[in-house]
């Protein structure tokens, strides 16, 4: 199958792909590149190996610098098919509702709506879709993800993978959905918050399916910079403080950190509130969902407990 066709599948396989044998999952993060070797046995997925490249520590700033470094590492996994997760800002994911009377061939309708939503001409975008169970006001919903074709191709070409086949490409939000659903039992309502370096990706799970994805520009570096200003120290020193001390222990002498954290909570709650308002088909209020944290910015001791002191949500 051509790379072009595999890119066109990057939604549906990213949401509920079933691994066969081994896959090398690669997440090209802003400050870290994560490689996870996965193996499937009897419908169970096992993590065989994890490799993390810290771009800051390695002094790999630009793509021209980290590309050959990554290619050398890929030689260790020669022949293992690659599942690639692309940055959320490369794509748009949302629910569209199609007329329920015509379900025979939804692709033409989905393509037309996708082109209308993105404003791009046909041939310049790639997209994928998955039919969802009806929820809220949606009677015949589809989860659609679209991206600029050139952006995806450029990212793939940076890998210059010759000995490894890129078998799947997924957006960050779809990768989060797939990982969550694979590791949890049936979930009625939950929020996933991936705290990256410069932004947070938010995904809403409803009726055990992905129903919303968004990004807001507050990430782990914003929290680190607040600590650095409060303590009059370098960014690297602030990173050590952030990962060593609980926010509750710093809060008395870290007003800036508290302000940034509260702002982050407000942004998250606004996303959830807007989604509730958008899909609600009645005056019955939605229950408060649990928020599942992930990403490098979430790796702080005591962070979930601290967030709960400023929010009605439960954090894990």
PDB file of C-alpha atoms in Angstrom:
ATOM      1  CA  UNK A   1       0.000   0.000   0.000  1.00  0.00           C
ATOM      2  CA  UNK A   2       1.349   3.435  -0.912  1.00  0.00           C
ATOM      3  CA  UNK A   3       2.306   5.952   1.762  1.00  0.00           C
ATOM      4  CA  UNK A   4      -0.410   8.245   0.414  1.00  0.00           C
ATOM      5  CA  UNK A   5      -3.106   5.644   1.141  1.00  0.00           C
ATOM      6  CA  UNK A   6      -1.673   4.952   4.591  1.00  0.00           C
ATOM      7  CA  UNK A   7      -1.856   8.656   5.396  1.00  0.00           C
ATOM      8  CA  UNK A   8      -5.509   8.637   4.353  1.00  0.00           C
ATOM      9  CA  UNK A   9      -6.107   5.924   6.959  1.00  0.00           C
ATOM     10  CA  UNK A  10      -4.445   7.888   9.742  1.00  0.00           C
ATOM     11  CA  UNK A  11      -7.686   8.497  11.621  1.00  0.00           C
ATOM     12  CA  UNK A  12      -9.436   5.139  11.694  1.00  0.00           C
ATOM     13  CA  UNK A  13      -6.327   3.123  12.465  1.00  0.00           C
ATOM     14  CA  UNK A  14      -5.142   5.697  14.949  1.00  0.00           C
ATOM     15  CA  UNK A  15      -8.340   5.322  16.948  1.00  0.00           C
ATOM     16  CA  UNK A  16      -8.767   1.582  17.225  1.00  0.00           C
ATOM     17  CA  UNK A  17      -5.831  -0.131  15.573  1.00  0.00           C
ATOM     18  CA  UNK A  18      -5.205  -3.748  16.573  1.00  0.00           C
ATOM     19  CA  UNK A  19      -1.500  -4.538  16.591  1.00  0.00           C
ATOM     20  CA  UNK A  20      -0.287  -7.714  14.969  1.00  0.00           C
ATOM     21  CA  UNK A  21       3.132  -8.930  16.038  1.00  0.00           C
ATOM     22  CA  UNK A  22       5.364  -5.913  16.795  1.00  0.00           C
ATOM     23  CA  UNK A  23       5.103  -2.177  16.224  1.00  0.00           C
ATOM     24  CA  UNK A  24       7.486   0.653  16.996  1.00  0.00           C
ATOM     25  CA  UNK A  25       5.445   3.653  18.154  1.00  0.00           C
ATOM     26  CA  UNK A  26       7.205   7.007  17.676  1.00  0.00           C
ATOM     27  CA  UNK A  27       6.042  10.280  19.209  1.00  0.00           C
ATOM     28  CA  UNK A  28       7.941  13.272  17.831  1.00  0.00           C
ATOM     29  CA  UNK A  29       7.498  15.636  20.759  1.00  0.00           C
ATOM     30  CA  UNK A  30       8.675  19.226  20.966  1.00  0.00           C
ATOM     31  CA  UNK A  31      11.441  18.502  23.481  1.00  0.00           C
ATOM     32  CA  UNK A  32      11.554  14.715  23.570  1.00  0.00           C
ATOM     33  CA  UNK A  33      11.241  11.947  21.009  1.00  0.00           C
ATOM     34  CA  UNK A  34       9.704   8.817  22.487  1.00  0.00           C
ATOM     35  CA  UNK A  35      10.052   5.369  20.965  1.00  0.00           C
ATOM     36  CA  UNK A  36       8.061   2.445  22.363  1.00  0.00           C
ATOM     37  CA  UNK A  37       8.414  -1.093  21.059  1.00  0.00           C
ATOM     38  CA  UNK A  38       5.073  -2.884  21.438  1.00  0.00           C
ATOM     39  CA  UNK A  39       4.201  -6.525  21.030  1.00  0.00           C
ATOM     40  CA  UNK A  40       0.777  -8.085  20.731  1.00  0.00           C
ATOM     41  CA  UNK A  41       0.059 -11.559  22.020  1.00  0.00           C
ATOM     42  CA  UNK A  42      -3.459 -12.968  22.231  1.00  0.00           C
ATOM     43  CA  UNK A  43      -5.054  -9.502  21.976  1.00  0.00           C
ATOM     44  CA  UNK A  44      -2.885  -8.182  24.802  1.00  0.00           C
ATOM     45  CA  UNK A  45      -0.354  -5.438  24.139  1.00  0.00           C
ATOM     46  CA  UNK A  46       2.982  -5.617  25.942  1.00  0.00           C
ATOM     47  CA  UNK A  47       5.561  -2.838  26.193  1.00  0.00           C
ATOM     48  CA  UNK A  48       8.859  -4.459  25.259  1.00  0.00           C
ATOM     49  CA  UNK A  49      11.176  -1.460  25.273  1.00  0.00           C
ATOM     50  CA  UNK A  50      11.061   2.300  25.781  1.00  0.00           C
ATOM     51  CA  UNK A  51      13.641   4.743  24.418  1.00  0.00           C
ATOM     52  CA  UNK A  52      13.463   8.488  25.079  1.00  0.00           C
ATOM     53  CA  UNK A  53      15.622  11.100  23.358  1.00  0.00           C
ATOM     54  CA  UNK A  54      15.832  14.354  25.310  1.00  0.00           C
ATOM     55  CA  UNK A  55      16.518  16.883  22.554  1.00  0.00           C
ATOM     56  CA  UNK A  56      17.668  19.530  25.026  1.00  0.00           C
ATOM     57  CA  UNK A  57      20.172  17.277  26.772  1.00  0.00           C
ATOM     58  CA  UNK A  58      21.441  15.898  23.474  1.00  0.00           C
ATOM     59  CA  UNK A  59      21.827  19.397  22.015  1.00  0.00           C
ATOM     60  CA  UNK A  60      19.539  18.527  19.109  1.00  0.00           C
ATOM     61  CA  UNK A  61      17.658  21.736  18.401  1.00  0.00           C
ATOM     62  CA  UNK A  62      16.583  21.563  14.762  1.00  0.00           C
ATOM     63  CA  UNK A  63      15.089  18.773  12.678  1.00  0.00           C
ATOM     64  CA  UNK A  64      18.326  18.666  10.666  1.00  0.00           C
ATOM     65  CA  UNK A  65      20.140  17.793  13.890  1.00  0.00           C
ATOM     66  CA  UNK A  66      17.817  15.171  15.350  1.00  0.00           C
ATOM     67  CA  UNK A  67      16.949  13.412  12.073  1.00  0.00           C
ATOM     68  CA  UNK A  68      20.300  11.581  11.641  1.00  0.00           C
ATOM     69  CA  UNK A  69      20.384  10.837  15.374  1.00  0.00           C
ATOM     70  CA  UNK A  70      16.944   9.218  15.191  1.00  0.00           C
ATOM     71  CA  UNK A  71      17.805   7.354  12.009  1.00  0.00           C
ATOM     72  CA  UNK A  72      20.779   5.765  13.734  1.00  0.00           C
ATOM     73  CA  UNK A  73      18.573   4.613  16.601  1.00  0.00           C
ATOM     74  CA  UNK A  74      16.023   3.179  14.147  1.00  0.00           C
ATOM     75  CA  UNK A  75      18.708   0.813  12.908  1.00  0.00           C
ATOM     76  CA  UNK A  76      18.323  -0.985  16.247  1.00  0.00           C
ATOM     77  CA  UNK A  77      14.712  -1.732  15.283  1.00  0.00           C
ATOM     78  CA  UNK A  78      15.356  -2.758  11.686  1.00  0.00           C
ATOM     79  CA  UNK A  79      12.348  -4.318  10.048  1.00  0.00           C
ATOM     80  CA  UNK A  80       9.835  -3.346  12.755  1.00  0.00           C
ATOM     81  CA  UNK A  81       6.846  -1.453  11.270  1.00  0.00           C
ATOM     82  CA  UNK A  82       6.424   2.084  12.608  1.00  0.00           C
ATOM     83  CA  UNK A  83       3.282   3.710  14.012  1.00  0.00           C
ATOM     84  CA  UNK A  84       3.877   7.479  13.953  1.00  0.00           C
ATOM     85  CA  UNK A  85       2.028  10.032  16.082  1.00  0.00           C
ATOM     86  CA  UNK A  86       2.033  13.553  14.644  1.00  0.00           C
ATOM     87  CA  UNK A  87       1.634  16.818  16.576  1.00  0.00           C
ATOM     88  CA  UNK A  88      -1.942  17.868  17.229  1.00  0.00           C
ATOM     89  CA  UNK A  89      -1.353  21.248  15.595  1.00  0.00           C
ATOM     90  CA  UNK A  90      -0.854  19.394  12.306  1.00  0.00           C
ATOM     91  CA  UNK A  91      -4.483  18.305  12.251  1.00  0.00           C
ATOM     92  CA  UNK A  92      -8.094  19.161  12.989  1.00  0.00           C
ATOM     93  CA  UNK A  93     -10.434  16.652  14.627  1.00  0.00           C
ATOM     94  CA  UNK A  94     -14.146  17.124  15.171  1.00  0.00           C
ATOM     95  CA  UNK A  95     -17.551  15.500  15.007  1.00  0.00           C
ATOM     96  CA  UNK A  96     -19.776  16.030  11.991  1.00  0.00           C
ATOM     97  CA  UNK A  97     -23.396  14.887  11.811  1.00  0.00           C
ATOM     98  CA  UNK A  98     -24.616  13.423   8.521  1.00  0.00           C
ATOM     99  CA  UNK A  99     -28.227  13.007   7.415  1.00  0.00           C
ATOM    100  CA  UNK A 100     -29.310   9.721   8.956  1.00  0.00           C
ATOM    101  CA  UNK A 101     -31.485   8.799   5.991  1.00  0.00           C
ATOM    102  CA  UNK A 102     -28.466   8.121   3.762  1.00  0.00           C
ATOM    103  CA  UNK A 103     -25.851   5.851   5.334  1.00  0.00           C
ATOM    104  CA  UNK A 104     -24.836   3.817   2.298  1.00  0.00           C
ATOM    105  CA  UNK A 105     -21.856   5.889   1.181  1.00  0.00           C
ATOM    106  CA  UNK A 106     -20.919   8.619   3.673  1.00  0.00           C
ATOM    107  CA  UNK A 107     -17.472   9.292   2.193  1.00  0.00           C
ATOM    108  CA  UNK A 108     -18.682  11.821  -0.385  1.00  0.00           C
ATOM    109  CA  UNK A 109     -20.567  13.813   2.250  1.00  0.00           C
ATOM    110  CA  UNK A 110     -17.657  13.629   4.687  1.00  0.00           C
ATOM    111  CA  UNK A 111     -15.210  14.776   2.026  1.00  0.00           C
ATOM    112  CA  UNK A 112     -17.368  17.768   1.132  1.00  0.00           C
ATOM    113  CA  UNK A 113     -17.771  18.792   4.770  1.00  0.00           C
ATOM    114  CA  UNK A 114     -14.062  18.307   5.439  1.00  0.00           C
ATOM    115  CA  UNK A 115     -13.104  20.550   2.539  1.00  0.00           C
ATOM    116  CA  UNK A 116     -15.600  23.140   3.757  1.00  0.00           C
ATOM    117  CA  UNK A 117     -14.254  23.055   7.327  1.00  0.00           C
ATOM    118  CA  UNK A 118     -10.578  23.335   6.374  1.00  0.00           C
ATOM    119  CA  UNK A 119     -10.935  25.756   3.480  1.00  0.00           C
ATOM    120  CA  UNK A 120      -8.346  23.804   1.518  1.00  0.00           C
ATOM    121  CA  UNK A 121      -8.719  22.536  -2.016  1.00  0.00           C
ATOM    122  CA  UNK A 122      -9.086  18.840  -2.743  1.00  0.00           C
ATOM    123  CA  UNK A 123      -5.713  17.133  -3.086  1.00  0.00           C
ATOM    124  CA  UNK A 124      -4.067  19.315  -0.432  1.00  0.00           C
ATOM    125  CA  UNK A 125      -5.581  17.587   2.557  1.00  0.00           C
ATOM    126  CA  UNK A 126      -5.644  14.060   3.904  1.00  0.00           C
ATOM    127  CA  UNK A 127      -8.399  12.897   6.183  1.00  0.00           C
ATOM    128  CA  UNK A 128      -9.863   9.883   7.904  1.00  0.00           C
ATOM    129  CA  UNK A 129     -13.119   9.175   9.644  1.00  0.00           C
ATOM    130  CA  UNK A 130     -14.844   6.769  12.001  1.00  0.00           C
ATOM    131  CA  UNK A 131     -18.537   6.395  12.662  1.00  0.00           C
ATOM    132  CA  UNK A 132     -19.560   7.033  16.290  1.00  0.00           C
ATOM    133  CA  UNK A 133     -22.479   5.945  18.398  1.00  0.00           C
ATOM    134  CA  UNK A 134     -25.201   8.627  18.580  1.00  0.00           C
ATOM    135  CA  UNK A 135     -24.806  10.984  21.548  1.00  0.00           C
ATOM    136  CA  UNK A 136     -26.217  14.296  22.677  1.00  0.00           C
ATOM    137  CA  UNK A 137     -27.783  16.095  19.732  1.00  0.00           C
ATOM    138  CA  UNK A 138     -25.877  13.987  17.179  1.00  0.00           C
ATOM    139  CA  UNK A 139     -27.943  11.281  15.491  1.00  0.00           C
ATOM    140  CA  UNK A 140     -25.473  10.063  12.851  1.00  0.00           C
ATOM    141  CA  UNK A 141     -22.055  11.336  14.023  1.00  0.00           C
ATOM    142  CA  UNK A 142     -18.657  10.734  12.467  1.00  0.00           C
ATOM    143  CA  UNK A 143     -15.285  11.549  14.012  1.00  0.00           C
ATOM    144  CA  UNK A 144     -13.239  13.230  11.272  1.00  0.00           C
ATOM    145  CA  UNK A 145      -9.568  14.173  11.338  1.00  0.00           C
ATOM    146  CA  UNK A 146      -7.952  16.208   8.571  1.00  0.00           C
ATOM    147  CA  UNK A 147      -4.437  17.501   7.972  1.00  0.00           C
ATOM    148  CA  UNK A 148      -2.465  19.302   5.308  1.00  0.00           C
ATOM    149  CA  UNK A 149      -0.947  16.706   3.047  1.00  0.00           C
ATOM    150  CA  UNK A 150       2.331  18.612   2.692  1.00  0.00           C
ATOM    151  CA  UNK A 151       2.757  18.873   6.479  1.00  0.00           C
ATOM    152  CA  UNK A 152       2.368  15.140   6.946  1.00  0.00           C
ATOM    153  CA  UNK A 153       4.685  14.287   4.061  1.00  0.00           C
ATOM    154  CA  UNK A 154       7.380  16.638   5.351  1.00  0.00           C
ATOM    155  CA  UNK A 155       7.245  15.020   8.772  1.00  0.00           C
ATOM    156  CA  UNK A 156       7.461  11.526   7.311  1.00  0.00           C
ATOM    157  CA  UNK A 157      10.327  12.515   5.025  1.00  0.00           C
ATOM    158  CA  UNK A 158      12.331  13.798   7.993  1.00  0.00           C
ATOM    159  CA  UNK A 159      12.494  10.256   9.305  1.00  0.00           C
ATOM    160  CA  UNK A 160      14.080   9.054   6.042  1.00  0.00           C
ATOM    161  CA  UNK A 161      12.966   5.546   6.952  1.00  0.00           C
ATOM    162  CA  UNK A 162      14.215   2.987   4.484  1.00  0.00           C
ATOM    163  CA  UNK A 163      14.395  -0.239   6.506  1.00  0.00           C
ATOM    164  CA  UNK A 164      11.244   0.358   8.539  1.00  0.00           C
ATOM    165  CA  UNK A 165       7.794   0.556   6.994  1.00  0.00           C
ATOM    166  CA  UNK A 166       5.511   3.329   8.276  1.00  0.00           C
ATOM    167  CA  UNK A 167       2.345   1.321   8.686  1.00  0.00           C
ATOM    168  CA  UNK A 168       0.196   3.795  10.626  1.00  0.00           C
ATOM    169  CA  UNK A 169       0.014   7.559  11.100  1.00  0.00           C
ATOM    170  CA  UNK A 170      -2.178   9.054  13.831  1.00  0.00           C
ATOM    171  CA  UNK A 171      -2.803  12.525  15.185  1.00  0.00           C
ATOM    172  CA  UNK A 172      -1.848  13.109  18.816  1.00  0.00           C
ATOM    173  CA  UNK A 173      -5.485  13.207  19.904  1.00  0.00           C
ATOM    174  CA  UNK A 174      -6.303   9.938  18.154  1.00  0.00           C
ATOM    175  CA  UNK A 175      -3.238   8.312  19.685  1.00  0.00           C
ATOM    176  CA  UNK A 176      -4.459   9.444  23.124  1.00  0.00           C
ATOM    177  CA  UNK A 177      -7.902   8.009  22.426  1.00  0.00           C
ATOM    178  CA  UNK A 178      -6.473   4.683  21.286  1.00  0.00           C
ATOM    179  CA  UNK A 179      -4.157   4.399  24.297  1.00  0.00           C
ATOM    180  CA  UNK A 180      -6.888   5.286  26.788  1.00  0.00           C
ATOM    181  CA  UNK A 181      -9.513   2.929  25.376  1.00  0.00           C
ATOM    182  CA  UNK A 182      -6.971   0.100  25.194  1.00  0.00           C
ATOM    183  CA  UNK A 183      -6.031   0.478  28.860  1.00  0.00           C
ATOM    184  CA  UNK A 184      -9.428   1.221  30.452  1.00  0.00           C
ATOM    185  CA  UNK A 185     -12.734  -0.553  30.706  1.00  0.00           C
ATOM    186  CA  UNK A 186     -15.902   1.051  29.354  1.00  0.00           C
ATOM    187  CA  UNK A 187     -15.788   4.769  30.186  1.00  0.00           C
ATOM    188  CA  UNK A 188     -18.910   6.902  30.049  1.00  0.00           C
ATOM    189  CA  UNK A 189     -17.261  10.304  30.430  1.00  0.00           C
ATOM    190  CA  UNK A 190     -13.639  11.348  30.896  1.00  0.00           C
ATOM    191  CA  UNK A 191     -11.230  14.114  29.917  1.00  0.00           C
ATOM    192  CA  UNK A 192      -7.656  13.458  28.760  1.00  0.00           C
ATOM    193  CA  UNK A 193      -5.141  16.285  29.209  1.00  0.00           C
ATOM    194  CA  UNK A 194      -1.742  15.796  27.592  1.00  0.00           C
ATOM    195  CA  UNK A 195       0.541  18.522  28.993  1.00  0.00           C
ATOM    196  CA  UNK A 196       3.316  19.058  26.471  1.00  0.00           C
ATOM    197  CA  UNK A 197       6.165  21.553  26.535  1.00  0.00           C
ATOM    198  CA  UNK A 198       4.303  24.570  25.171  1.00  0.00           C
ATOM    199  CA  UNK A 199       0.661  23.495  24.971  1.00  0.00           C
ATOM    200  CA  UNK A 200      -1.960  21.123  26.341  1.00  0.00           C
ATOM    201  CA  UNK A 201      -3.993  18.778  24.156  1.00  0.00           C
ATOM    202  CA  UNK A 202      -7.461  18.052  25.529  1.00  0.00           C
ATOM    203  CA  UNK A 203      -9.555  15.078  24.436  1.00  0.00           C
ATOM    204  CA  UNK A 204     -13.053  14.240  25.646  1.00  0.00           C
ATOM    205  CA  UNK A 205     -14.168  10.625  25.867  1.00  0.00           C
ATOM    206  CA  UNK A 206     -17.927  10.112  25.933  1.00  0.00           C
ATOM    207  CA  UNK A 207     -19.737   6.771  25.729  1.00  0.00           C
ATOM    208  CA  UNK A 208     -16.343   5.087  25.345  1.00  0.00           C
ATOM    209  CA  UNK A 209     -15.415   6.991  22.180  1.00  0.00           C
ATOM    210  CA  UNK A 210     -13.462  10.103  21.296  1.00  0.00           C
ATOM    211  CA  UNK A 211     -15.812  13.043  20.745  1.00  0.00           C
ATOM    212  CA  UNK A 212     -13.707  16.201  20.994  1.00  0.00           C
ATOM    213  CA  UNK A 213     -10.112  17.420  20.658  1.00  0.00           C
ATOM    214  CA  UNK A 214      -8.629  20.839  21.283  1.00  0.00           C
ATOM    215  CA  UNK A 215      -5.361  22.562  22.185  1.00  0.00           C
ATOM    216  CA  UNK A 216      -4.606  25.566  24.370  1.00  0.00           C
ATOM    217  CA  UNK A 217      -1.179  27.256  24.659  1.00  0.00           C
ATOM    218  CA  UNK A 218      -0.142  26.484  28.234  1.00  0.00           C
ATOM    219  CA  UNK A 219       2.370  23.696  28.796  1.00  0.00           C
ATOM    220  CA  UNK A 220       5.051  22.467  31.150  1.00  0.00           C
ATOM    221  CA  UNK A 221       7.525  25.175  30.146  1.00  0.00           C
ATOM    222  CA  UNK A 222       5.060  27.866  31.249  1.00  0.00           C
ATOM    223  CA  UNK A 223       5.002  26.346  34.730  1.00  0.00           C
ATOM    224  CA  UNK A 224       8.794  26.071  34.784  1.00  0.00           C
ATOM    225  CA  UNK A 225       9.238  29.703  33.769  1.00  0.00           C
ATOM    226  CA  UNK A 226       6.944  30.777  36.631  1.00  0.00           C
ATOM    227  CA  UNK A 227       9.083  28.831  39.111  1.00  0.00           C
ATOM    228  CA  UNK A 228      12.264  30.338  37.647  1.00  0.00           C
ATOM    229  CA  UNK A 229      10.946  33.896  38.087  1.00  0.00           C
ATOM    230  CA  UNK A 230       9.801  33.264  41.651  1.00  0.00           C
ATOM    231  CA  UNK A 231      13.129  31.706  42.664  1.00  0.00           C
ATOM    232  CA  UNK A 232      15.347  33.937  40.503  1.00  0.00           C
ATOM    233  CA  UNK A 233      17.027  30.867  39.045  1.00  0.00           C
ATOM    234  CA  UNK A 234      17.758  29.371  35.635  1.00  0.00           C
ATOM    235  CA  UNK A 235      15.238  27.374  33.621  1.00  0.00           C
ATOM    236  CA  UNK A 236      17.165  24.137  34.230  1.00  0.00           C
ATOM    237  CA  UNK A 237      17.237  24.771  37.994  1.00  0.00           C
ATOM    238  CA  UNK A 238      13.510  25.474  37.935  1.00  0.00           C
ATOM    239  CA  UNK A 239      12.920  22.168  36.140  1.00  0.00           C
ATOM    240  CA  UNK A 240      14.686  20.355  38.972  1.00  0.00           C
ATOM    241  CA  UNK A 241      12.542  22.163  41.547  1.00  0.00           C
ATOM    242  CA  UNK A 242       9.354  21.361  39.609  1.00  0.00           C
ATOM    243  CA  UNK A 243      10.074  17.640  39.480  1.00  0.00           C
ATOM    244  CA  UNK A 244      11.383  17.443  43.051  1.00  0.00           C
ATOM    245  CA  UNK A 245       8.885  19.411  45.108  1.00  0.00           C
ATOM    246  CA  UNK A 246       5.108  19.164  45.319  1.00  0.00           C
ATOM    247  CA  UNK A 247       3.260  22.326  44.177  1.00  0.00           C
ATOM    248  CA  UNK A 248       1.568  22.414  47.597  1.00  0.00           C
ATOM    249  CA  UNK A 249       4.982  22.885  49.240  1.00  0.00           C
ATOM    250  CA  UNK A 250       5.890  25.755  46.902  1.00  0.00           C
ATOM    251  CA  UNK A 251       2.619  27.610  46.821  1.00  0.00           C
ATOM    252  CA  UNK A 252       3.303  29.908  49.800  1.00  0.00           C
ATOM    253  CA  UNK A 253       6.234  31.506  48.011  1.00  0.00           C
ATOM    254  CA  UNK A 254       5.182  30.959  44.398  1.00  0.00           C
ATOM    255  CA  UNK A 255       2.315  33.256  43.501  1.00  0.00           C
ATOM    256  CA  UNK A 256       3.243  33.194  39.811  1.00  0.00           C
ATOM    257  CA  UNK A 257       3.181  29.406  39.722  1.00  0.00           C
ATOM    258  CA  UNK A 258      -0.250  29.384  41.359  1.00  0.00           C
ATOM    259  CA  UNK A 259      -1.531  31.994  38.906  1.00  0.00           C
ATOM    260  CA  UNK A 260      -0.324  29.969  35.911  1.00  0.00           C
ATOM    261  CA  UNK A 261      -1.796  26.774  37.351  1.00  0.00           C
ATOM    262  CA  UNK A 262      -5.174  28.395  38.003  1.00  0.00           C
ATOM    263  CA  UNK A 263      -5.124  29.793  34.457  1.00  0.00           C
ATOM    264  CA  UNK A 264      -4.443  26.278  33.130  1.00  0.00           C
ATOM    265  CA  UNK A 265      -7.408  24.923  35.115  1.00  0.00           C
ATOM    266  CA  UNK A 266      -9.692  27.664  33.821  1.00  0.00           C
ATOM    267  CA  UNK A 267      -8.667  26.919  30.212  1.00  0.00           C
ATOM    268  CA  UNK A 268      -9.373  23.226  30.737  1.00  0.00           C
ATOM    269  CA  UNK A 269     -12.745  23.882  32.372  1.00  0.00           C
ATOM    270  CA  UNK A 270     -13.705  26.272  29.561  1.00  0.00           C
ATOM    271  CA  UNK A 271     -13.026  23.540  26.996  1.00  0.00           C
ATOM    272  CA  UNK A 272     -15.192  21.062  28.911  1.00  0.00           C
ATOM    273  CA  UNK A 273     -17.966  23.610  29.464  1.00  0.00           C
ATOM    274  CA  UNK A 274     -18.063  24.581  25.778  1.00  0.00           C
ATOM    275  CA  UNK A 275     -18.248  20.920  24.774  1.00  0.00           C
ATOM    276  CA  UNK A 276     -21.098  20.339  27.228  1.00  0.00           C
ATOM    277  CA  UNK A 277     -23.003  23.306  25.808  1.00  0.00           C
ATOM    278  CA  UNK A 278     -22.327  22.228  22.236  1.00  0.00           C
ATOM    279  CA  UNK A 279     -23.570  18.652  22.450  1.00  0.00           C
ATOM    280  CA  UNK A 280     -26.279  18.992  25.088  1.00  0.00           C
ATOM    281  CA  UNK A 281     -29.788  18.170  23.857  1.00  0.00           C
ATOM    282  CA  UNK A 282     -31.508  18.855  27.156  1.00  0.00           C
ATOM    283  CA  UNK A 283     -31.318  20.983  30.281  1.00  0.00           C
ATOM    284  CA  UNK A 284     -29.908  18.055  32.283  1.00  0.00           C
ATOM    285  CA  UNK A 285     -26.393  19.009  33.420  1.00  0.00           C
ATOM    286  CA  UNK A 286     -23.493  16.674  32.677  1.00  0.00           C
ATOM    287  CA  UNK A 287     -21.653  15.086  35.598  1.00  0.00           C
ATOM    288  CA  UNK A 288     -18.160  16.389  36.381  1.00  0.00           C
ATOM    289  CA  UNK A 289     -15.701  14.093  34.569  1.00  0.00           C
ATOM    290  CA  UNK A 290     -12.404  12.746  35.857  1.00  0.00           C
ATOM    291  CA  UNK A 291      -9.357  14.323  34.179  1.00  0.00           C
ATOM    292  CA  UNK A 292      -6.528  11.945  33.239  1.00  0.00           C
ATOM    293  CA  UNK A 293      -3.157  13.712  33.027  1.00  0.00           C
ATOM    294  CA  UNK A 294      -0.306  12.675  30.753  1.00  0.00           C
ATOM    295  CA  UNK A 295       2.719  14.223  29.068  1.00  0.00           C
ATOM    296  CA  UNK A 296       5.992  15.524  30.468  1.00  0.00           C
ATOM    297  CA  UNK A 297       4.326  18.539  32.084  1.00  0.00           C
ATOM    298  CA  UNK A 298       2.218  16.256  34.278  1.00  0.00           C
ATOM    299  CA  UNK A 299       5.231  14.539  35.835  1.00  0.00           C
ATOM    300  CA  UNK A 300       5.252  16.581  39.030  1.00  0.00           C
ATOM    301  CA  UNK A 301       4.869  15.043  42.490  1.00  0.00           C
ATOM    302  CA  UNK A 302       1.522  15.923  44.039  1.00  0.00           C
ATOM    303  CA  UNK A 303       0.194  17.716  40.934  1.00  0.00           C
ATOM    304  CA  UNK A 304      -3.202  15.912  40.743  1.00  0.00           C
ATOM    305  CA  UNK A 305      -3.914  16.612  44.411  1.00  0.00           C
ATOM    306  CA  UNK A 306      -2.881  20.249  44.029  1.00  0.00           C
ATOM    307  CA  UNK A 307      -5.129  20.748  40.984  1.00  0.00           C
ATOM    308  CA  UNK A 308      -8.073  19.303  42.894  1.00  0.00           C
ATOM    309  CA  UNK A 309      -7.760  22.098  45.487  1.00  0.00           C
ATOM    310  CA  UNK A 310      -8.572  24.602  42.721  1.00  0.00           C
ATOM    311  CA  UNK A 311     -11.165  22.615  40.758  1.00  0.00           C
ATOM    312  CA  UNK A 312     -14.259  20.446  41.135  1.00  0.00           C
ATOM    313  CA  UNK A 313     -12.701  17.864  38.822  1.00  0.00           C
ATOM    314  CA  UNK A 314     -10.914  14.768  40.027  1.00  0.00           C
ATOM    315  CA  UNK A 315      -7.418  14.413  38.566  1.00  0.00           C
ATOM    316  CA  UNK A 316      -5.445  11.239  37.951  1.00  0.00           C
TER     317      UNK A 316
END
